[in-house]
Structure formats: structure tokens, C-alpha cells
């Protein structure tokens, strides 16, 4: 739709020159008229309401007061000179402070006269004040009968200092509204608007910025939210339907020796949840359709067993299976761990990673190509071009959030037949988000831990309590337990992080000297040999302490480890902290997670740490995470390949709308799968439009 007015660059808006345009793009991502139009207020102020000064507290946002000026005076000197007016309203007094335009304000503000003041209170010297509020005499304000509800747009410091205040931003919106009036093309069919009781797009886009009243605002929001979530679901459901139609899958009906051997040699009974999920998978792989299933389960819930039994079903039917893990450490651990459970006479298993030696690598390539290897466990090395399978029927991807979309996609092209896909994650994804992110996948959940697990006690310790933490570690080690000590590894400051890790390692070996204590160390900069050596020291129980970066975050299983010490815990996200904590509490012993932080914590960090200390439930944490940070930032989703860039809908709060939108999308598509009917013409057009390009969801899984 070239030439459509909304596609115009923002510089075409009167009052927006190149400098402003640059600022708008950099700070708010606004490049076109559409971008500006779709930048909605994040809050509204009802200017028909006046607050009492006594009502003001730390939560007050933009508010309006009405009161008389008691005094006007100058304070400070030189650059710090400011004008202070004291306003009283019968419930109290508050200072209005002006650093600029002092002369002008001095003339404007008359002692004894009544004014209307609008602004956001701030705190200075333990008292509230207003810095540069909007202020107008009541006499004058009364004569202006403008809208009473005004929008507040999000801003940044750079915008403010660049002269784009809320007032001037609102002006820009006002100008834009005038220009685009009458040109907005409707994106939902008339019958749809009627059925869902939604207002037209044009009106919604006007009222969201300039609502005549609260009711109109609600209507505008409903319309825009519904549209946003509906098109998202329409895209996802459409893809799901296409997959169901096209994706004929290998039937893995037979349960044979491979499966039965492992089942009868298990050292423990499967949990109810494991059994249930295995049944769901079994139904999929015997249905004749291709399975695309996401398996969620908290750390330690036993997902690996589910992966193994799924793989064994493929093998019993004469096919191959693979399990792809995000790190070398984890792949090796899977490989070693799973060997205990399988019959080597029936199942030929191989390990393929970046460190597999050339000769062995060639043998594995050959074995995969001719089908003599039944099960391969590996890292990214599995998706290299050279890898071809004879008949891959099942691909398991562990900790899927660690893989990029294209990396996953390449697994599918490894074999003549289309493999069933099982994606596993220990990062719990709240239901509403899962529905959006993985709307085209089926979801299974392991919601039960193996019996005998003791809850992990989580505590917060400041740097100054380090000696106490060490004392506690000594006690646990004396009782025969092992300890993880983790340092953050965050890309941007990698170098510094390694320095921290090295310093930390020295501190630990100082406090825990040989030969009484053995400390292993694992990080990404080691040679594979050294890494494997140290890892083995710890896994075999020879080392008491493992110092590492967050590489151990995923998977590593050492049941004898009972203490997890996380340094600079404030630098980790909730999901990551929970993953790390899940490394302990796997044995029968009581386990501990100690979150160490610096002295100064932001409120957000403090909230995160407190939350970690208060619950062990991964789903509860995930919900809280989603609420605290918003879905755009949700860990794991950034790499999921789906940018969910929602303007107005909120995946947590709007889940009823989301569910209705999904049902509606399903109804429409099951009647008209390709949206060919005339009544769905607009839907078809805008489905492409909204996404810009049609994302190939089949490649995402
Ligand atoms: P995750 O879901 O985090 O990948 P794992 O598959 O690594 O969890 O399992 C964690 C630990 O629990 C392993 O030591 C595994 O052997 C053990 N485990 C798995 N299933 C059961 C079960 N049904 N009963 C007891 N222990 C189990
Ligand atoms: Mg695992």
C-alpha cells in the first residue's frame, strides 16, 4: 500500500525537522506517521478532578491541584537561583519551584490569587514539591473548555532535554490526528466489528489519544487490544492448521525391545506427570500427523527421561532419534547419563560435539547416514551440513530458548522424512505467553517433581557476610556435601566477568586451601580437556567446590551438591536465578541457595531477590517476572524468533481477550482456512500487512 498516508516519514509532519525526527526515531523508534499514531499514552489524567495537597504521596503521578498562592520568593544564587511559590488549598501547603523563566513567573504569579496547577510531584528534602508545573489562574482556566482527559506519553531524558515534552508530543499527535482524519483504512470487516461490538479503527485511533470521556477511552482500548491480539492469533492458528493438513508424520506404533528394556530397568518409577506426558507424546507419534510439542517442566522434573522414552519409540520402529543440547557440558552429561538406562546391544548411541575428533566425527557421520547409529546426542554440531540422517523420526531439543530459530530450523532438513519434534524447556512460560509464542505448538507440562525432593532454602547475603557464607560452606562440606559457586557471565562485559571469576577462584582457594579442600573451576575460556577434567572432578565427587560461570545454568546433575552460592545475584534475571538454584536440591539432603549481592540494590533487584527467597515455584516466578518486566523482555522470548511487539495489549492482564481472539481465529479459519471468502478479504489483507512479511512459523517450532 505505497502512498498510504501512514507510511509517510515523520519529517512530513509540520513542526518535525530532521533533528526532532532523529530524536524520535532513536528514543521511541518513531519513523513514520503510523509509528507516531500507534504510540499511545501509557497513562491518562482526568483533569476534571482536583487532588487535595494532603492526598499527595509517593505514588502520585500527574495530578491537578487547585489553590491560592501564599507567597512568592527567590532562593539560592547564581545558577542555583530559583523561584519558589507556596500554594495552599486548605488541606496543606506545597512548594512550586521554577529554575527557568523566573522573571516571567514572578510577574504571572499573584499572591492571594487562585490557580490550577498540573504536574507530577517530586520529593526534595523529604518533602513533596512541583518542579515547573503547568499553572494557570482559575479565572482563565475556567474559560477554556478543552478535553478533561489528557494522555501522558512515555518519555526519556533525551527527549525532554531535546525539547520534546509531553505537551509538545501531544501537539504533534494533535497535528497528526488532523492530517490523517478521514484517511484511516479499516482493518476489520464490518460483520466482525458488529459481532464483537468493536468501534471503527479510525475512531479508536482518535479517541485513544484524545478521549472525549472515559467510556470512549475504554471503547478505543478494547478495539485496539482486540485487533492486536486477534491478528497475532490469526497468524499462529493459520500456521497450525497448515501444519496439521500438510504435516503427515511417521507412525511410531511399535513398542519393542529398546523401549521395554529401559522401562523394566528403571531405578525409579516414573512420576504421574512423566507418564501423562509420555501418553500425550505417544498419541501424537501414532496419529499419522507430525508432532510439534513443547514440553515444559521445572528444573529437575525429569524431562530427560521423557526425551529418552520418546527416542526409544522411534528406534523400536526402525528409525533414528537425536537430542540436541545447548552446551557441550550438557550434551556430555546427557550422553553419559542416558547410557546407564539403555541396552547397548539394541541401541547404538553416539556423542557429537564441536570437540569430537576428526576421525571419530567421520565415523559418526557415516553411522548416521547409513542408520547404524540409532541415537545421537550433541550440540550445534548436529546441525552442520555434513550431518545427514538415514531416517530421523524424532528430534528432541533441550532448553530450546538457547537456540536461535534458524539453528532449530536446520535440524528439520537432515532427513528425507519429517521428524517429530519435541522441544523441552525448564524456563516456565506462563500460559498466556505460551499461547502466543507457541500458538502453533501443543504444550505438555510436567507439574510434579520426583518424590523425596526437599524444598531449597533460599537466603540473601550481602558482601559483608561472605565469611559467614564460607563458614556455612565448610559445615556442609564437612558433612560430605558439595558446593557450587557461580559468577555472572554477561556478554557485554565478558572481560570483566572473567576477571571476577578469576578473583573469585583465588578467594575460594584461599579460604578453602588444598589438601583439605579440592576446588574445580569451569568456564568458557578453558580448553575442552581442562573443562572436562574439572567437570569430572566435581561430578565424581572428588572436588568439594565447583567455581564456574553460569555455564552450569542448564542441566548439570550432581545430586550430592547441596549448596548453590550465586555471586552478584542482582545481575541475573529471575528465570536464570531459578535455573541456577535448580542445580541443587536433587538429592535427598536439605539444600540451600545463597544469593550474594552488593550493598546498593535497585528496588527492582531487591524485589527479584525477595521473590526468589519466598518461593521455589518456577511458574509463580515466571508470572511475576512477566508482570515486573513485561513480555517483550521475558527471558527466552527474545531469542524465540517471535518479536512480540505489542502496542496496547498486555499478555498477562488481557488473557480473556487473548483467549477470545484465539477462539475466534480458530472459528474463522476452520470455516475458511485460506481466507478466500469475500467476507474475510480484509482479514487476509491485514494478516500479511501487520506482519510485514509472513513469518514461516513451521520453521520455528
Ligand atoms: P530436568 O527436567 O531438569 O531436565 P532431569 O531429567 O535432569 O531434570 O532429572 C533430574 C534428576 O531426577 C535426574 O537425576 C534424574 O535421574 C532424576 N529423575 C528423573 N525422573 C525421576 C523419577 N521419576 N523418580 C526419581 N528420580 C527421577
Ligand atoms: Mg534437563
XYZ file of C-alpha atoms and ligand atoms in Angstrom:
729
model
C 0.000 0.000 0.000
C 2.564 2.556 -1.035
C 1.438 6.123 -0.944
C -0.746 5.420 2.060
C -0.502 8.420 4.279
C 0.514 6.460 7.370
C 3.667 5.293 5.603
C 4.924 8.861 5.285
C 8.079 9.719 7.097
C 7.660 11.694 10.260
C 9.555 14.690 8.849
C 6.473 15.399 6.739
C 4.672 16.371 9.914
C 4.728 20.147 10.372
C 6.964 21.049 13.264
C 9.155 17.991 12.978
C 12.505 18.842 11.462
C 15.433 16.488 10.884
C 16.709 16.951 14.425
C 13.439 16.082 16.082
C 12.905 13.223 13.658
C 16.243 11.769 14.625
C 15.445 12.080 18.301
C 12.036 10.461 17.875
C 13.494 7.548 15.971
C 16.338 6.995 18.375
C 14.376 7.325 21.587
C 10.978 5.918 20.668
C 11.522 4.114 17.374
C 9.148 6.504 15.602
C 9.950 6.789 11.901
C 6.605 7.147 10.167
C 3.177 8.643 10.716
C 1.994 5.163 11.602
C 4.650 4.775 14.277
C 3.585 8.028 15.870
C -0.106 7.230 15.595
C 0.499 3.883 17.270
C 2.461 5.408 20.138
C -0.324 5.549 22.667
C -0.422 7.341 26.002
C 0.612 4.981 28.773
C -1.498 6.865 31.257
C -4.333 9.357 31.314
C -5.002 12.222 33.616
C -8.513 13.193 34.415
C -8.318 16.963 34.560
C -11.806 17.319 35.813
C -10.592 16.024 39.159
C -8.626 18.034 41.700
C -6.405 16.463 44.312
C -6.028 17.736 47.860
C -2.464 18.566 48.848
C -2.870 16.270 51.838
C -3.595 13.360 49.460
C -0.210 13.525 47.746
C 2.007 10.542 48.417
C 4.927 8.786 46.785
C 2.640 7.030 44.322
C 1.134 10.223 42.926
C 1.576 10.575 39.192
C 0.436 13.581 37.180
C -2.197 15.355 39.208
C -4.072 18.581 39.320
C -4.399 20.884 42.309
C -6.398 23.982 42.934
C -5.269 26.505 45.500
C -4.136 30.016 46.310
C -0.587 31.376 46.240
C 0.557 32.286 49.707
C 3.974 33.673 48.920
C 6.485 34.049 46.101
C 10.195 34.366 46.819
C 13.649 33.862 45.357
C 16.111 31.371 46.793
C 19.696 30.410 46.050
C 22.109 32.401 43.947
C 23.874 32.303 40.588
C 22.960 29.236 38.604
C 21.052 27.812 41.527
C 18.677 30.730 41.714
C 15.087 29.585 41.802
C 11.658 30.984 42.311
C 9.583 29.322 44.998
C 5.855 29.845 45.203
C 3.887 28.344 48.060
C 0.438 27.080 47.220
C -2.200 26.259 49.811
C -5.562 24.582 49.350
C -6.913 24.330 52.867
C -5.581 20.798 53.335
C -1.910 21.793 53.265
C 0.860 23.699 51.525
C 3.215 22.723 48.738
C 6.186 24.402 47.023
C 6.172 25.165 43.321
C 9.741 25.530 42.077
C 10.935 27.301 38.922
C 14.533 27.409 37.702
C 13.786 28.988 34.359
C 11.651 31.890 33.222
C 11.849 33.297 36.727
C 11.129 36.864 35.732
C 8.112 35.903 33.745
C 6.705 33.703 36.501
C 7.323 36.434 39.074
C 5.027 38.673 37.109
C 2.478 35.972 36.469
C 2.054 34.654 39.999
C -0.034 36.880 42.246
C -0.186 36.302 45.966
C -3.733 35.627 47.109
C -4.993 34.581 43.685
C -6.329 31.086 42.943
C -4.551 28.837 40.441
C -4.872 25.440 38.843
C -1.598 23.537 38.985
C -0.819 20.458 36.918
C 2.277 18.286 37.197
C 3.991 15.369 38.831
C 5.023 15.821 42.449
C 8.649 15.042 43.284
C 10.444 14.673 46.570
C 13.042 17.136 47.786
C 14.470 17.166 51.313
C 11.802 14.680 52.386
C 9.040 16.990 51.232
C 6.902 16.998 48.123
C 7.141 19.797 45.620
C 6.335 20.545 41.991
C 9.150 21.488 39.660
C 7.994 23.536 36.676
C 4.322 22.587 36.839
C 1.789 23.902 34.372
C -0.018 26.683 36.163
C -2.951 28.883 35.248
C -5.222 31.259 37.128
C -8.611 29.675 37.830
C -10.307 32.650 36.181
C -8.543 31.959 32.896
C -8.666 28.163 33.031
C -12.404 28.128 33.530
C -12.949 29.896 30.252
C -11.053 27.238 28.331
C -13.321 24.261 27.918
C -10.932 21.712 26.495
C -10.914 17.974 26.959
C -10.765 16.874 30.545
C -8.899 13.625 29.969
C -5.405 14.030 28.647
C -2.845 11.429 27.725
C 0.610 11.074 29.173
C 3.152 9.603 26.762
C 6.271 7.827 27.823
C 9.304 9.971 27.564
C 13.023 9.780 28.047
C 15.556 12.171 29.441
C 16.954 12.799 25.964
C 13.510 13.654 24.647
C 12.949 16.067 27.484
C 16.278 17.788 27.040
C 15.712 17.816 23.298
C 12.645 19.917 23.888
C 10.023 17.225 23.344
C 7.893 17.487 26.454
C 4.592 15.756 26.956
C 2.959 18.966 25.881
C 4.809 19.186 22.584
C 4.390 15.455 21.960
C 0.661 15.889 22.448
C 0.771 18.772 19.970
C 2.404 16.504 17.413
C -0.326 13.940 17.944
C -2.920 16.643 17.545
C -1.460 17.743 14.203
C -1.206 14.176 13.018
C -4.802 13.494 14.001
C -5.905 16.407 11.840
C -3.850 15.269 8.865
C -4.952 11.636 8.920
C -8.613 12.319 9.706
C -10.757 10.580 7.125
C -7.921 8.545 5.643
C -7.575 5.624 8.043
C -8.422 2.359 6.346
C -10.489 -0.061 8.365
C -8.693 -3.336 9.126
C -11.571 -5.482 10.376
C -14.680 -6.436 8.351
C -17.974 -4.817 9.247
C -19.575 -8.083 10.315
C -16.680 -8.670 12.655
C -16.981 -5.248 14.305
C -20.672 -5.843 14.766
C -20.311 -9.303 16.198
C -17.561 -8.290 18.625
C -19.121 -4.897 19.380
C -15.972 -3.045 18.402
C -15.764 0.568 17.243
C -14.198 1.511 13.877
C -10.421 1.814 13.709
C -10.486 5.468 12.773
C -12.439 6.402 15.840
C -10.367 4.174 18.087
C -7.131 5.736 16.861
C -8.509 9.185 17.512
C -10.015 8.505 20.913
C -7.004 6.629 22.251
C -5.082 9.908 22.030
C -7.915 12.358 22.675
C -10.729 10.629 24.533
C -13.822 12.802 24.967
C -14.664 10.770 28.074
C -13.745 7.626 29.988
C -16.281 5.463 28.194
C -14.912 6.417 24.781
C -11.409 5.668 26.012
C -12.448 2.200 27.138
C -14.053 1.541 23.769
C -10.942 2.650 21.948
C -8.733 0.458 24.059
C -10.961 -2.587 23.631
C -10.964 -2.206 19.883
C -7.194 -1.785 19.595
C -6.385 -4.577 22.019
C -8.708 -6.978 20.321
C -7.284 -6.225 16.925
C -3.716 -6.630 18.094
C -4.250 -9.976 19.766
C -6.585 -11.227 17.070
C -4.127 -10.784 14.199
C -1.395 -12.388 16.249
C -3.587 -15.413 16.865
C -4.857 -15.495 13.316
C -1.284 -15.844 12.079
C -0.462 -18.538 14.593
C -3.607 -20.576 14.176
C -3.347 -20.397 10.403
C 0.114 -21.858 10.586
C -1.040 -24.543 12.951
C -3.799 -25.543 10.543
C -1.396 -25.664 7.616
C 0.879 -27.920 9.585
C -1.973 -30.191 10.548
C -3.026 -30.506 6.930
C 0.383 -30.996 5.412
C 2.387 -32.492 8.185
C 1.933 -36.167 7.729
C 4.160 -37.794 10.310
C 5.813 -41.143 10.637
C 3.736 -43.566 12.649
C 5.731 -44.952 15.566
C 3.301 -47.595 16.702
C 5.548 -50.382 17.835
C 6.885 -50.638 21.372
C 9.764 -53.081 21.233
C 12.957 -54.228 22.865
C 14.616 -50.827 23.145
C 11.677 -49.317 24.993
C 10.886 -52.348 27.103
C 14.472 -52.900 28.232
C 14.780 -49.380 29.596
C 11.304 -49.408 31.073
C 11.954 -52.581 33.024
C 15.407 -51.449 34.196
C 14.432 -48.049 35.566
C 15.838 -47.453 39.057
C 12.735 -45.454 39.968
C 9.085 -45.392 38.982
C 8.122 -42.599 36.612
C 6.130 -39.798 38.188
C 2.479 -39.417 37.302
C 3.311 -36.308 35.294
C 6.048 -38.081 33.325
C 3.626 -40.886 32.468
C 0.928 -38.477 31.416
C 3.269 -36.567 29.129
C 4.574 -39.802 27.617
C 0.992 -40.765 26.823
C 0.444 -37.412 25.124
C 3.556 -37.914 23.053
C 2.570 -41.459 22.216
C -0.813 -40.267 20.974
C 0.987 -37.769 18.736
C 3.518 -40.120 17.202
C 0.924 -42.777 16.445
C -1.584 -40.329 14.956
C -0.086 -40.159 11.471
C 0.459 -36.422 11.880
C 3.710 -34.721 12.636
C 4.210 -33.958 16.309
C 5.208 -30.442 17.339
C 5.176 -30.452 21.080
C 6.601 -28.140 23.691
C 7.409 -29.827 26.966
C 7.638 -27.515 29.937
C 8.869 -28.741 33.258
C 10.641 -27.105 36.133
C 14.317 -27.867 36.638
C 14.748 -31.364 37.989
C 11.296 -32.520 36.967
C 12.741 -35.330 34.857
C 12.363 -34.171 31.274
C 15.357 -36.203 30.128
C 13.537 -39.472 30.794
C 10.641 -38.322 28.680
C 13.069 -37.475 25.902
C 14.681 -40.883 26.166
C 11.433 -42.837 26.030
C 10.305 -40.786 23.061
C 13.564 -41.556 21.296
C 13.240 -45.253 22.072
C 9.861 -45.368 20.351
C 11.470 -44.069 17.174
C 14.220 -46.660 17.454
C 11.808 -49.543 18.029
C 10.160 -48.653 14.746
C 13.418 -48.744 12.800
C 14.109 -45.007 12.815
C 16.710 -42.716 14.344
C 16.431 -40.054 17.036
C 18.569 -37.142 18.157
C 18.780 -34.982 21.247
C 20.284 -31.543 20.833
C 21.577 -29.699 23.901
C 22.728 -26.084 24.079
C 26.125 -26.668 25.662
C 28.932 -29.189 25.456
C 28.766 -29.823 29.192
C 25.114 -30.678 28.975
C 25.454 -32.881 25.896
C 28.216 -34.871 27.569
C 26.137 -35.244 30.675
C 23.111 -36.458 28.721
C 25.303 -38.887 26.845
C 26.885 -40.324 29.981
C 23.642 -40.311 31.927
C 21.499 -41.994 29.319
C 23.964 -44.826 28.723
C 23.033 -46.123 32.150
C 19.477 -46.737 31.048
C 19.768 -48.239 27.593
C 20.703 -51.659 26.319
C 23.861 -51.144 24.231
C 23.150 -54.302 22.236
C 19.966 -52.787 20.876
C 20.608 -49.055 20.879
C 23.763 -47.651 19.296
C 24.330 -44.220 20.777
C 26.858 -41.543 19.783
C 28.023 -38.154 21.045
C 28.717 -35.402 18.541
C 30.009 -32.015 19.656
C 32.381 -29.363 18.402
C 35.175 -31.190 20.160
C 34.637 -34.597 18.638
C 37.909 -35.617 16.972
C 38.006 -35.723 13.197
C 38.332 -39.462 12.852
C 35.515 -40.204 15.236
C 33.450 -37.480 13.670
C 33.734 -39.149 10.263
C 32.619 -42.441 11.742
C 29.617 -40.791 13.326
C 28.659 -39.060 10.069
C 28.814 -42.425 8.335
C 26.860 -44.167 11.070
C 24.115 -41.557 10.953
C 23.928 -41.689 7.174
C 23.670 -45.470 6.971
C 21.458 -45.810 10.021
C 23.766 -47.896 12.202
C 23.691 -45.196 14.877
C 20.202 -45.082 16.372
C 20.519 -42.234 18.812
C 22.838 -39.258 18.663
C 23.279 -36.696 21.385
C 25.008 -33.462 20.567
C 25.319 -29.726 20.411
C 25.138 -27.352 17.458
C 27.468 -29.791 15.763
C 24.322 -31.768 14.915
C 23.101 -29.131 12.509
C 26.256 -28.802 10.473
C 25.839 -29.504 6.782
C 27.811 -32.712 6.875
C 25.304 -34.363 9.179
C 22.699 -36.387 7.301
C 20.443 -38.994 8.794
C 19.268 -42.197 7.231
C 15.821 -41.897 8.743
C 15.395 -39.364 11.517
C 11.947 -39.711 13.044
C 12.313 -37.792 16.290
C 14.306 -34.700 17.203
C 14.439 -33.508 20.793
C 15.676 -30.015 21.511
C 16.618 -29.450 25.116
C 16.422 -25.996 26.664
C 15.031 -24.619 23.444
C 15.338 -20.973 24.435
C 19.076 -21.244 23.987
C 18.774 -21.946 20.303
C 18.176 -19.465 17.549
C 15.304 -20.019 15.178
C 17.407 -20.763 12.136
C 19.532 -23.232 14.063
C 16.469 -25.189 15.005
C 15.087 -24.982 11.506
C 18.158 -26.652 10.100
C 17.511 -29.794 12.075
C 14.390 -30.446 10.055
C 16.269 -30.709 6.797
C 18.503 -33.517 7.892
C 16.474 -36.411 6.680
C 14.115 -37.466 3.894
C 11.269 -37.853 6.337
C 9.917 -35.078 8.531
C 10.840 -35.813 12.117
C 8.518 -35.416 15.072
C 9.685 -32.512 17.187
C 9.851 -32.365 20.948
C 11.059 -29.068 22.335
C 11.871 -29.013 26.047
C 12.274 -26.059 28.324
C 12.799 -25.524 32.016
C 12.053 -21.847 31.688
C 8.424 -21.944 32.691
C 6.360 -19.897 30.339
C 3.059 -18.582 31.655
C 0.061 -19.969 29.844
C -0.979 -16.779 28.119
C 2.502 -16.186 26.820
C 2.885 -19.784 25.698
C -0.324 -19.427 23.752
C 1.110 -16.502 21.888
C 4.657 -17.641 21.463
C 3.852 -21.205 20.689
C 0.302 -20.856 19.454
C 1.090 -23.424 16.803
C 2.589 -25.974 19.188
C 0.923 -28.352 21.554
C 2.051 -27.907 25.112
C 2.713 -30.549 27.744
C 3.620 -29.737 31.299
C 5.418 -31.790 33.926
C 3.970 -30.251 37.050
C 5.318 -32.713 39.582
C 8.819 -33.293 40.900
C 10.145 -36.801 41.590
C 9.348 -37.824 45.162
C 11.721 -37.109 48.037
C 12.897 -33.712 46.889
C 13.302 -31.285 49.733
C 12.459 -27.658 49.120
C 15.523 -25.473 48.689
C 16.073 -22.826 51.349
C 16.977 -19.565 49.653
C 18.617 -16.697 51.515
C 20.039 -13.307 50.667
C 23.518 -12.346 51.914
C 25.370 -9.072 51.495
C 29.053 -8.931 50.559
C 29.911 -8.226 54.216
C 28.537 -11.617 55.198
C 30.928 -13.511 52.961
C 32.845 -15.039 55.873
C 29.586 -16.372 57.272
C 28.766 -17.898 53.931
C 32.191 -19.537 53.852
C 31.642 -20.894 57.331
C 28.392 -22.406 56.228
C 30.076 -23.946 53.182
C 32.697 -25.555 55.443
C 29.973 -27.076 57.560
C 28.204 -28.580 54.566
C 31.449 -29.866 53.057
C 32.366 -31.439 56.393
C 29.040 -33.279 56.203
C 30.134 -34.690 52.842
C 28.255 -32.323 50.572
C 29.416 -30.326 47.552
C 29.039 -26.648 46.730
C 28.515 -24.641 43.537
C 29.914 -21.112 43.429
C 28.692 -19.149 40.409
C 29.831 -15.848 38.917
C 27.834 -13.928 36.340
C 28.835 -14.073 32.734
C 27.105 -11.428 30.786
C 28.275 -10.793 27.280
C 28.757 -7.051 27.222
C 31.307 -7.102 29.969
C 32.798 -10.503 29.339
C 36.332 -9.462 30.088
C 35.450 -8.028 33.444
C 33.359 -11.051 34.250
C 36.289 -13.359 33.694
C 38.388 -11.171 35.948
C 35.706 -11.503 38.603
C 35.657 -15.230 38.152
C 39.436 -15.473 38.447
C 39.463 -13.289 41.531
C 36.640 -15.352 42.961
C 38.531 -18.550 42.311
C 41.579 -17.159 44.140
C 39.397 -16.078 47.072
C 37.843 -19.505 47.305
C 41.124 -21.421 47.106
C 42.461 -19.035 49.736
C 39.609 -19.720 52.105
C 39.443 -23.400 51.167
C 43.079 -24.452 50.726
C 44.343 -27.790 49.495
C 44.761 -30.508 50.570
C 41.765 -30.200 52.885
C 39.621 -28.901 50.066
C 39.610 -29.508 46.323
C 38.159 -26.776 44.130
C 37.343 -27.289 40.459
C 36.778 -24.452 38.015
C 34.810 -24.430 34.774
C 34.354 -21.624 32.274
C 34.105 -20.944 28.579
C 37.703 -19.915 28.033
C 39.201 -23.247 29.055
C 40.388 -25.869 26.646
C 37.836 -28.677 26.323
C 40.267 -31.045 28.039
C 40.647 -28.831 31.085
C 36.947 -28.221 31.240
C 36.141 -31.917 31.062
C 38.782 -32.684 33.666
C 37.472 -30.183 36.193
C 33.865 -31.053 35.479
C 34.681 -34.689 36.149
C 36.413 -33.809 39.388
C 33.181 -32.333 40.622
C 30.697 -34.807 39.149
C 32.694 -37.731 40.535
C 32.660 -36.148 43.977
C 36.424 -35.607 44.217
C 36.130 -31.835 44.249
C 34.187 -30.194 47.085
C 33.606 -26.926 45.299
C 32.893 -26.012 41.704
C 33.619 -22.417 40.784
C 32.065 -21.532 37.462
C 30.335 -19.023 35.268
C 26.674 -19.506 34.541
C 27.507 -22.236 32.016
C 26.272 -24.678 34.608
C 22.920 -22.993 34.424
C 21.407 -25.705 32.316
C 21.267 -29.341 33.094
C 24.264 -30.323 35.171
C 23.160 -33.009 37.559
C 25.129 -33.594 40.766
C 22.722 -34.946 43.387
C 25.325 -34.658 46.161
C 25.625 -30.894 45.723
C 23.585 -29.144 48.398
C 24.680 -25.513 48.274
C 24.476 -23.005 45.446
C 26.213 -19.702 46.053
C 25.411 -17.079 43.417
C 27.661 -14.028 43.336
C 26.359 -10.669 42.121
C 22.914 -12.199 42.094
C 21.424 -8.823 41.249
C 22.888 -9.143 37.779
C 20.845 -12.228 36.934
C 17.257 -12.374 35.781
C 14.661 -14.297 37.760
C 14.473 -17.174 35.323
C 18.230 -17.558 35.338
C 18.410 -17.481 39.121
C 15.757 -20.143 39.285
C 17.622 -22.312 36.798
C 20.812 -21.995 38.783
C 19.043 -22.797 42.004
C 17.644 -25.921 40.366
C 21.159 -27.371 40.262
C 20.810 -28.220 43.942
C 18.023 -29.998 45.767
C 18.345 -33.033 43.543
C 19.438 -35.448 46.227
C 17.827 -36.404 49.493
C 19.704 -33.749 51.500
C 18.340 -30.410 52.502
C 19.682 -27.840 50.057
C 20.481 -24.154 50.113
C 20.746 -21.336 47.649
C 22.598 -18.231 48.805
C 22.128 -15.083 46.770
C 25.036 -12.721 47.327
C 24.693 -9.090 46.299
C 26.457 -5.770 46.662
C 25.223 -3.208 49.175
C 23.321 -0.957 46.879
C 20.366 -2.611 45.227
C 17.787 -1.029 42.987
C 14.205 -1.595 44.064
C 13.720 -3.923 41.145
C 16.712 -6.061 42.103
C 15.589 -6.149 45.701
C 12.121 -7.305 44.605
C 13.644 -10.050 42.495
C 15.845 -11.314 45.308
C 12.969 -11.209 47.803
C 10.764 -13.130 45.422
C 13.431 -15.787 44.957
C 13.690 -16.158 48.727
C 9.934 -16.509 49.087
C 9.103 -19.204 46.534
C 10.502 -22.291 44.833
C 7.751 -22.424 42.265
C 9.058 -21.725 38.781
C 5.669 -20.843 37.371
C 4.966 -18.370 40.118
C 8.319 -16.745 39.409
C 7.634 -16.676 35.700
C 4.282 -14.968 36.195
C 5.888 -12.443 38.486
C 8.693 -11.922 36.002
C 6.211 -11.272 33.269
C 4.401 -8.749 35.426
C 7.567 -6.988 36.519
C 9.210 -6.682 33.183
C 6.544 -7.074 30.546
C 6.537 -9.801 27.940
C 8.822 -8.055 25.476
C 11.599 -8.620 27.898
C 10.648 -12.060 29.070
C 13.709 -14.209 29.201
C 13.877 -16.619 26.369
C 11.352 -14.897 24.211
C 13.858 -12.529 22.756
C 15.584 -15.418 21.088
C 12.435 -17.247 20.258
C 12.341 -15.600 16.878
C 8.977 -14.033 17.510
C 9.200 -10.409 18.299
C 6.026 -9.738 20.172
C 5.803 -6.067 19.876
C 2.502 -5.237 21.463
C 1.384 -1.622 21.496
C -1.530 -1.863 23.810
C -2.480 -5.388 24.808
C -0.889 -6.962 27.833
C -0.430 -10.708 27.763
C -0.871 -11.041 31.486
C -3.798 -8.743 32.056
C -5.644 -9.333 28.828
C -5.719 -13.083 28.807
C -9.536 -13.250 28.494
C -9.295 -11.117 25.345
C -6.442 -13.267 24.093
C -8.458 -16.420 24.555
C -11.491 -14.969 22.845
C -9.308 -13.791 19.963
C -7.811 -17.226 19.626
C -11.194 -18.964 19.592
C -12.462 -16.503 17.025
C -9.406 -17.037 14.826
C -9.983 -20.777 15.032
C -13.666 -20.465 14.124
C -12.925 -18.310 11.123
C -10.083 -20.447 9.853
C -11.820 -23.771 10.295
C -14.574 -22.481 8.011
C -12.286 -20.685 5.594
C -8.696 -21.949 6.040
C -7.115 -19.737 3.397
C -9.380 -16.728 3.982
C -10.719 -16.776 0.426
C -14.301 -15.800 1.199
C -15.169 -12.185 0.352
C -16.260 -11.532 3.912
C -12.727 -12.362 5.063
C -10.942 -10.298 2.435
C -9.853 -7.637 4.917
C -8.533 -10.274 7.285
C -6.415 -11.806 4.576
C -5.023 -8.435 3.548
C -4.181 -7.314 7.016
C -2.766 -10.584 8.151
C 0.090 -10.001 5.746
C 0.196 -6.322 6.351
C 0.548 -6.486 10.069
C 3.377 -8.941 9.980
C 5.106 -7.141 7.156
C 6.124 -10.480 5.838
C 4.584 -13.791 6.557
C 6.758 -15.471 9.103
C 7.313 -19.112 8.404
C 6.243 -20.477 11.742
C 6.769 -24.026 10.621
C 10.449 -23.290 10.796
C 10.247 -22.120 14.347
C 8.625 -24.862 16.331
P 15.248 -31.778 34.036
O 13.770 -31.787 33.858
O 15.721 -30.575 34.776
O 15.990 -31.998 32.745
P 16.391 -34.291 34.707
O 15.785 -35.039 33.597
O 17.824 -33.912 34.594
O 15.554 -32.983 35.003
O 16.127 -35.105 36.049
C 16.630 -34.658 37.270
C 17.010 -35.817 38.141
O 15.862 -36.554 38.522
C 17.923 -36.827 37.462
O 18.903 -37.201 38.391
C 17.006 -37.975 37.119
O 17.710 -39.189 37.096
C 16.028 -37.940 38.254
N 14.704 -38.477 37.935
C 14.044 -38.363 36.775
N 12.829 -38.950 36.851
C 12.724 -39.452 38.095
C 11.712 -40.181 38.804
N 10.558 -40.499 38.215
N 11.960 -40.529 40.073
C 13.118 -40.197 40.672
N 14.122 -39.527 40.080
C 13.923 -39.141 38.802
Mg 17.368 -31.085 31.625
